[in-house]
PDB file of C-alpha atoms in Angstrom:
ATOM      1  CA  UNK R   3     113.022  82.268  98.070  1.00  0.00           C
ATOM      2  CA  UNK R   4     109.426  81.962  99.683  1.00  0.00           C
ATOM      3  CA  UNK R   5     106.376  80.959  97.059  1.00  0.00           C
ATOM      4  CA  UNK R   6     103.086  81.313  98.206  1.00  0.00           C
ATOM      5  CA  UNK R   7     100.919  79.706  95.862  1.00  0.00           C
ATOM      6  CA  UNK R   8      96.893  80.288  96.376  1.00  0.00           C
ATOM      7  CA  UNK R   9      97.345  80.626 100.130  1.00  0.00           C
ATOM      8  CA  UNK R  10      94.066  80.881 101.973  1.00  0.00           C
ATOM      9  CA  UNK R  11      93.903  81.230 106.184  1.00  0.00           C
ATOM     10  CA  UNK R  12      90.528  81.265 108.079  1.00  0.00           C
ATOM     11  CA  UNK R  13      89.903  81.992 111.641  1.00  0.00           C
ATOM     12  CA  UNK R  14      86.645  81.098 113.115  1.00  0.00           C
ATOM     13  CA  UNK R  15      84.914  81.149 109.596  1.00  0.00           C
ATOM     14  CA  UNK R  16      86.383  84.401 108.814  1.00  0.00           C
ATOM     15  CA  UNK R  17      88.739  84.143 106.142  1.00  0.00           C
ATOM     16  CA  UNK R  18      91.957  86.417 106.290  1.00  0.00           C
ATOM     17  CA  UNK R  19      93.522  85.490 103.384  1.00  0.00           C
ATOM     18  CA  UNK R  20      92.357  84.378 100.247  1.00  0.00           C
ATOM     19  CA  UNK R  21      94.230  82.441  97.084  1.00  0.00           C
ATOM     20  CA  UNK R  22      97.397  84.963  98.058  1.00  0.00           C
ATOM     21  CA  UNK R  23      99.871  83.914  95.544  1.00  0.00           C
ATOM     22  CA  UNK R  24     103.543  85.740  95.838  1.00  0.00           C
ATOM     23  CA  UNK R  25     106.681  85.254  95.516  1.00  0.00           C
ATOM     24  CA  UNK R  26     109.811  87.126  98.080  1.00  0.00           C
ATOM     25  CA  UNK R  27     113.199  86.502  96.437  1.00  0.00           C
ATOM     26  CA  UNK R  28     116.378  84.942  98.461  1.00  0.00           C
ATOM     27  CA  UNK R  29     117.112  87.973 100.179  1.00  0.00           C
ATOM     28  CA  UNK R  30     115.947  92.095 100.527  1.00  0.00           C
ATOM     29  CA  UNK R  31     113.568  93.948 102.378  1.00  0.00           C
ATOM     30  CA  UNK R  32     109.893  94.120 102.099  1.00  0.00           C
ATOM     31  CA  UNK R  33     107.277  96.203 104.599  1.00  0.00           C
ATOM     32  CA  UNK R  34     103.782  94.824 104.115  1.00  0.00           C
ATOM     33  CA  UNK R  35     102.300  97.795 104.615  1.00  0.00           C
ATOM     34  CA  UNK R  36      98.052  98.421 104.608  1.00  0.00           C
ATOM     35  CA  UNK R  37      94.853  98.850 107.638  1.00  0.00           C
ATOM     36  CA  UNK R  38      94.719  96.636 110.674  1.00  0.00           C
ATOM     37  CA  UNK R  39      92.956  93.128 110.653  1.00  0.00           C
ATOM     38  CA  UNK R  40      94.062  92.735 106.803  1.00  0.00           C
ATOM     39  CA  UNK R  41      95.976  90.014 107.053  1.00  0.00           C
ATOM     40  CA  UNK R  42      99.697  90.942 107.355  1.00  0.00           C
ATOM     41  CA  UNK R  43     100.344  89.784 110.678  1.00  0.00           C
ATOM     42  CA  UNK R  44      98.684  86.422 110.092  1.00  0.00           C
ATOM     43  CA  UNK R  45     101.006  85.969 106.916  1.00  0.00           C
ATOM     44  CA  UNK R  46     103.992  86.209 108.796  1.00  0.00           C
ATOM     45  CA  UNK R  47     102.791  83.511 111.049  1.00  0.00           C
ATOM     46  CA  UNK R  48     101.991  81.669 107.759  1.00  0.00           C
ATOM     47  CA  UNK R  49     105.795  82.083 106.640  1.00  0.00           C
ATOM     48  CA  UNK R  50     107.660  81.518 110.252  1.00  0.00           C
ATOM     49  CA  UNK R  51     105.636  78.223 109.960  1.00  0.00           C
ATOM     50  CA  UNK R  52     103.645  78.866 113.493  1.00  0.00           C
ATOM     51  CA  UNK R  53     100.567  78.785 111.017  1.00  0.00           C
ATOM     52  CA  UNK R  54      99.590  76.152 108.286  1.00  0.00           C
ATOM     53  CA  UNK R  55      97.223  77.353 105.364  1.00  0.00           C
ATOM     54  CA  UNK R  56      93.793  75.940 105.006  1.00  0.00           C
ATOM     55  CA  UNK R  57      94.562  75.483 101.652  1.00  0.00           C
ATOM     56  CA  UNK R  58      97.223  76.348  98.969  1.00  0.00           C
ATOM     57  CA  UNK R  59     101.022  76.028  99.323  1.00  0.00           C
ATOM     58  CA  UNK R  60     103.880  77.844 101.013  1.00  0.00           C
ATOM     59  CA  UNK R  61     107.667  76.618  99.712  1.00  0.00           C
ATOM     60  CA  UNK R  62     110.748  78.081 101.186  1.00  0.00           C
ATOM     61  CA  UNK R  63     114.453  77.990 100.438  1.00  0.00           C
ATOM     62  CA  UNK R  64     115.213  78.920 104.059  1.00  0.00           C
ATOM     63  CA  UNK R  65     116.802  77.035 106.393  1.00  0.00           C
ATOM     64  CA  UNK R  66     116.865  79.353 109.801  1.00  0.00           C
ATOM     65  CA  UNK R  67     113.745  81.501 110.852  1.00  0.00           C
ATOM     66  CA  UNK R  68     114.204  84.455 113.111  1.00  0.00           C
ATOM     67  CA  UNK R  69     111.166  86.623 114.608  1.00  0.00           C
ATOM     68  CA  UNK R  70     110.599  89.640 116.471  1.00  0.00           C
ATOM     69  CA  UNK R  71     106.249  89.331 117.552  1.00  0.00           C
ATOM     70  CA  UNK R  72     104.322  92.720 118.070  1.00  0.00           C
ATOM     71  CA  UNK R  73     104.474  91.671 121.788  1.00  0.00           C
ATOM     72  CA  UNK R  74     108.029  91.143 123.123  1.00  0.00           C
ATOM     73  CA  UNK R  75     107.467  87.321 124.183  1.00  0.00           C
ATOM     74  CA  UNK R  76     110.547  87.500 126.563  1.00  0.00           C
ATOM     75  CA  UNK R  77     110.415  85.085 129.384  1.00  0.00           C
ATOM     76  CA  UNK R  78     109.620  86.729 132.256  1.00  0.00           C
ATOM     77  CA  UNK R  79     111.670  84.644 135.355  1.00  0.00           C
ATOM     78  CA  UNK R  80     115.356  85.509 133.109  1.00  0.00           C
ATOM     79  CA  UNK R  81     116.913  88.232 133.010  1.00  0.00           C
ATOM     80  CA  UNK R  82     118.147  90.291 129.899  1.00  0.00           C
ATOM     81  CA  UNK R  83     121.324  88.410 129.302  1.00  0.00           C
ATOM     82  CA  UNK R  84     119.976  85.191 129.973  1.00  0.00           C
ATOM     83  CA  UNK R  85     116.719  85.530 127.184  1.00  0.00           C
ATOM     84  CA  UNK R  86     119.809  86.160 124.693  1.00  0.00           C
ATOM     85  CA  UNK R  87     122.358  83.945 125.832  1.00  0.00           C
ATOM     86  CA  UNK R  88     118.699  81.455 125.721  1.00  0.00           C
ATOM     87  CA  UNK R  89     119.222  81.446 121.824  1.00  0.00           C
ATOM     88  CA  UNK R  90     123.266  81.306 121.376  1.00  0.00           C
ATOM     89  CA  UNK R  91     123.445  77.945 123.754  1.00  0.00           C
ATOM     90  CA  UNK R  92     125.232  75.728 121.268  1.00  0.00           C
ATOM     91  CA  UNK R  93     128.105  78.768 120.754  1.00  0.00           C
ATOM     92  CA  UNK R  94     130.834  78.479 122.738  1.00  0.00           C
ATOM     93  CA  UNK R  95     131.165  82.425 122.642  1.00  0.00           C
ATOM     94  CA  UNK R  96     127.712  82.523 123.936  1.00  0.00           C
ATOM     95  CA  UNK R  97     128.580  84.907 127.103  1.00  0.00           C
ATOM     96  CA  UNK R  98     130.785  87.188 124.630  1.00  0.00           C
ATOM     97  CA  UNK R  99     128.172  87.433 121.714  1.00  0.00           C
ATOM     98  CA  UNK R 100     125.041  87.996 124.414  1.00  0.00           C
ATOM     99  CA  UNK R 101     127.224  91.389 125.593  1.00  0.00           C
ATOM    100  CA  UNK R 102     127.716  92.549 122.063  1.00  0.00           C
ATOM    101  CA  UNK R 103     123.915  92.014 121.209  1.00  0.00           C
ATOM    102  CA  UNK R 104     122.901  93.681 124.542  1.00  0.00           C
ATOM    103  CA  UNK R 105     125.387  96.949 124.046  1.00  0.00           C
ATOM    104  CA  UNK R 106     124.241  97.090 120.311  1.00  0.00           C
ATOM    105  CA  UNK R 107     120.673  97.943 121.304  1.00  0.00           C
ATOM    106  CA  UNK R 108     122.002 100.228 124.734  1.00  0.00           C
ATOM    107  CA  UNK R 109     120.639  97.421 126.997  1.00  0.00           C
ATOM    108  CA  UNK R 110     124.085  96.626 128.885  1.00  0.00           C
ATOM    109  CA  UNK R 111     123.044  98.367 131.976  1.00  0.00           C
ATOM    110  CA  UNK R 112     120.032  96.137 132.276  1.00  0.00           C
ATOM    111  CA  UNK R 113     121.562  92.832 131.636  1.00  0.00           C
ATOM    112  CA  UNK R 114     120.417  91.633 135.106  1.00  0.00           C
ATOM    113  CA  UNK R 115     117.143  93.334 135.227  1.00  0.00           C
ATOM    114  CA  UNK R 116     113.531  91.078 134.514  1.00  0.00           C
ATOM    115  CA  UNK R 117     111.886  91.756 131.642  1.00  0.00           C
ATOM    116  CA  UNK R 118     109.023  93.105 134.050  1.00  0.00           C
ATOM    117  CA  UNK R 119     111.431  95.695 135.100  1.00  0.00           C
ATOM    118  CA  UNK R 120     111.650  96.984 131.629  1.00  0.00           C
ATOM    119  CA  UNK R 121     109.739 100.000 129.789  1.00  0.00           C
ATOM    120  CA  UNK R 122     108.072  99.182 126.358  1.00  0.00           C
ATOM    121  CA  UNK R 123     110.654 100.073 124.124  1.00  0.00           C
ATOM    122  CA  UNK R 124     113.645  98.366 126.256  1.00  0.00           C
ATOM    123  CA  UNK R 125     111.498  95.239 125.789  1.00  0.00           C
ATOM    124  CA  UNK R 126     110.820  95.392 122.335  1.00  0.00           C
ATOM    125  CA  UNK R 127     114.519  96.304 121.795  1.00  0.00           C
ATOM    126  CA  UNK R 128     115.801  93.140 123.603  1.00  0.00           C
ATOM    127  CA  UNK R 129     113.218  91.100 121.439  1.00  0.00           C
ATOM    128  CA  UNK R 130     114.496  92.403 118.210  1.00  0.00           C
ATOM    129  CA  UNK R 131     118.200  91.681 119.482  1.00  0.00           C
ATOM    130  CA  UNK R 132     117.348  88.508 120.555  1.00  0.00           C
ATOM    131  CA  UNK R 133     116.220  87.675 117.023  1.00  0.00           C
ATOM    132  CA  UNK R 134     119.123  88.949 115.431  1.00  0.00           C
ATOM    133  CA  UNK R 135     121.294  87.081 117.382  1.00  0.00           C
ATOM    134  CA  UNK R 136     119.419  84.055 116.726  1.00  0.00           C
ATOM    135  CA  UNK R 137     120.564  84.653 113.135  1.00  0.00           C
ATOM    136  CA  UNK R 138     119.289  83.064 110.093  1.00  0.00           C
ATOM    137  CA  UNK R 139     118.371  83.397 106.410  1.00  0.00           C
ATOM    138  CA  UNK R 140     115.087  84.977 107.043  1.00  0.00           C
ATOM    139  CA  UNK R 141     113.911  87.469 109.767  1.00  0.00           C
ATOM    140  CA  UNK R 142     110.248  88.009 110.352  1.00  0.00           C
ATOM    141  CA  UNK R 143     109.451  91.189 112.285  1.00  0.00           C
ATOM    142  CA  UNK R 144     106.036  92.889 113.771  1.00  0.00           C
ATOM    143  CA  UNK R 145     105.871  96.439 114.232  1.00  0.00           C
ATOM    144  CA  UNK R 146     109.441  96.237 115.566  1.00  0.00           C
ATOM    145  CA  UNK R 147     109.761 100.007 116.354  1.00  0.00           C
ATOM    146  CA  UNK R 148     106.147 100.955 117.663  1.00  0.00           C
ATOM    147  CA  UNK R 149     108.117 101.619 121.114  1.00  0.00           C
ATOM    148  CA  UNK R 150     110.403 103.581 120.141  1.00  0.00           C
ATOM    149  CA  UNK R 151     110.930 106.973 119.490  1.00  0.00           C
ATOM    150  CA  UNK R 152     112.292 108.619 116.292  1.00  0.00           C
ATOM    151  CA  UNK R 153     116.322 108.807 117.284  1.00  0.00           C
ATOM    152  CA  UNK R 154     115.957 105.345 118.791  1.00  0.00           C
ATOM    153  CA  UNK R 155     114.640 104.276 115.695  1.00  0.00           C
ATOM    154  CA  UNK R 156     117.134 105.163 113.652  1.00  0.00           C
ATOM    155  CA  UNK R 157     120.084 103.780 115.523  1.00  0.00           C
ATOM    156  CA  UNK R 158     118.096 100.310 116.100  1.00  0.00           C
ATOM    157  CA  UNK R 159     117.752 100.421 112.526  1.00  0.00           C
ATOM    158  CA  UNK R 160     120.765 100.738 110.938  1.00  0.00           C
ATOM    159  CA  UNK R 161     121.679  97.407 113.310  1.00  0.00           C
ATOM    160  CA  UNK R 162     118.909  95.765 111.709  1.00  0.00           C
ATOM    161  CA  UNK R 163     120.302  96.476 108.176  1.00  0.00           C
ATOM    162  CA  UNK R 164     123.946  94.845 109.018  1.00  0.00           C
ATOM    163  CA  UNK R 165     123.024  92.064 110.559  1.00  0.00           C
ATOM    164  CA  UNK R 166     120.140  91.103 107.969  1.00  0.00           C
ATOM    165  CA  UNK R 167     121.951  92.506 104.483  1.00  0.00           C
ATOM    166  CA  UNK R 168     122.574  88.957 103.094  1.00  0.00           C
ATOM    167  CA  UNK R 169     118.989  87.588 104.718  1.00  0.00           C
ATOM    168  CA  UNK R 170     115.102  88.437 103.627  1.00  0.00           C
ATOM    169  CA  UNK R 171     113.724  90.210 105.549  1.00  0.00           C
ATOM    170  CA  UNK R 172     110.185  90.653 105.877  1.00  0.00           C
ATOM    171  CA  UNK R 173     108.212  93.609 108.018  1.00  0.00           C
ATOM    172  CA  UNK R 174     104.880  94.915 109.564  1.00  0.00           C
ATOM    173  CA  UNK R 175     104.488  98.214 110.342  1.00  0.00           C
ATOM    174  CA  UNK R 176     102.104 100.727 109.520  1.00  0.00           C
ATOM    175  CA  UNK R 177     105.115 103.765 109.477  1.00  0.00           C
ATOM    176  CA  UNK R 178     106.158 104.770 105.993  1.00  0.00           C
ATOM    177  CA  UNK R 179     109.214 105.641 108.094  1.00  0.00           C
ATOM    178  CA  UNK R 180     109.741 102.663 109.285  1.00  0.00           C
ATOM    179  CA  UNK R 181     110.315 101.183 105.640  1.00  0.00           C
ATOM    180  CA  UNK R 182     112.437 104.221 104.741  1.00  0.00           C
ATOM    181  CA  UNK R 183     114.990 102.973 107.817  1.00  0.00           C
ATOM    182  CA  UNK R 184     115.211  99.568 106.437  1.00  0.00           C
ATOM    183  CA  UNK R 185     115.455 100.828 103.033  1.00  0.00           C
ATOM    184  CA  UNK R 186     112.406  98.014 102.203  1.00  0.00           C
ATOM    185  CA  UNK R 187     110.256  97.840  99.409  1.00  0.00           C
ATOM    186  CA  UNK R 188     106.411  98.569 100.829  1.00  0.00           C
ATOM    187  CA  UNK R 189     103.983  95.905  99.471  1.00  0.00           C
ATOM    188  CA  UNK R 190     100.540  96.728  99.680  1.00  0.00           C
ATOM    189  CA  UNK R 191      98.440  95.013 101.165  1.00  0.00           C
ATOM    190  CA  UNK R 192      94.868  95.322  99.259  1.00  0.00           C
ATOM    191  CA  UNK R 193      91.772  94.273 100.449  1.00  0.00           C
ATOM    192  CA  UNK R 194      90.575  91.962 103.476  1.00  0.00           C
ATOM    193  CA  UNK R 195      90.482  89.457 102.868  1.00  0.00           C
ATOM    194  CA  UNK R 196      94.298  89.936 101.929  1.00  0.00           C
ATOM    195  CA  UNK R 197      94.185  88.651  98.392  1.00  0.00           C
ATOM    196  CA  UNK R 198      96.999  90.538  96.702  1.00  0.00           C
ATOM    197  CA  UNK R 199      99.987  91.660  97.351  1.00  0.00           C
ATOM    198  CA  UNK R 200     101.770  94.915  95.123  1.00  0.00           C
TER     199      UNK R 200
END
């Protein structure tokens, strides 16, 4: 469970969100869903943790944190395998695990290629596998199929719903589609400052 409790986050005297008070259960789906600069990427820095309120309170039952950003945020001098394997060091099946993740999202033919060698979507999908094989109770993800196109999509996203069905996962996108895939609940986000969330 995640309880945000009069939340309010400024940036350079603008304030982005305002005495936000929710509540996400332990697990599920949720698109935050509404125009851009309203707040909903900021919030999901506020819930990974990256991001501290100016004021109010955020509590959290969750114990691992896994995020996919808007921009990939691979790092650039290792290859595919190696910005996976990055995340599974303390498994001993590390080298076994990084080849599942990498043929689940159709990335096994790059698995010594840069991330600079990669198109858009190829990048975004490694991000998003990287993520999920982080693991964890809760999985934060921007715009995680902006790159892709529509039978892409699909296939990325029914990944997304095994790995994640006994997690919360949380979502930015500005696709109706996109929350159709994950079979989310869309919360609105109304107003900007973001004040409310329904």
């Amino acid at each position: 469970m995640i309880k945000l409790t009069d939340v309010t986050r400024s940036y350079d005297e603008k304030t982005v969100i305002s005495n936000l008070s929710f509540t996400f259960p332990d697990k599920g789906c949720f698109a935050l869903m509404g125009p851009s600069g309203c707040g909903k990427t900021t919030l999901l820095h506020l819930l990974s943790g990256l991001s501290k309120p100016d004021s109010g309170a955020i509590t959290s039952t969750h114990g691992q944190i896994a995020m996919s950003f808007q921009e990939p945020r691979l790092l650039p001098w290792l290859n595919c395998e190696d910005n996976i394997k990055l995340v599974l060091s303390k498994r001993q099946d590390a080298a076994e695990m990084t080849a599942k993740w990498l043929a689940a999202f159709e990335l096994s033919d790059a698995a010594r290629q840069l991330p600079g060698e990669l198109s858009g979507g190829m990048k975004q999908r490694l991000s998003l596998a990287r993520a999920l094989a982080y693991g964890g109770d809760l999985f934060l993800f921007d715009e995680p199929f902006s790159a892709l196109d529509p039978e892409l999509k699909s296939r990325i996203a029914s990944i997304i719903k095994e790995a994640t069905k006994h997690a919360l996962v949380i979502l930015v996108t500005h696709d109706p589609e996109d929350a159709e895939l994950l079979d989310a609940t869309i919360l609105e986000c109304n107003g900007s400052p973001l004040s409310m969330l329904k």
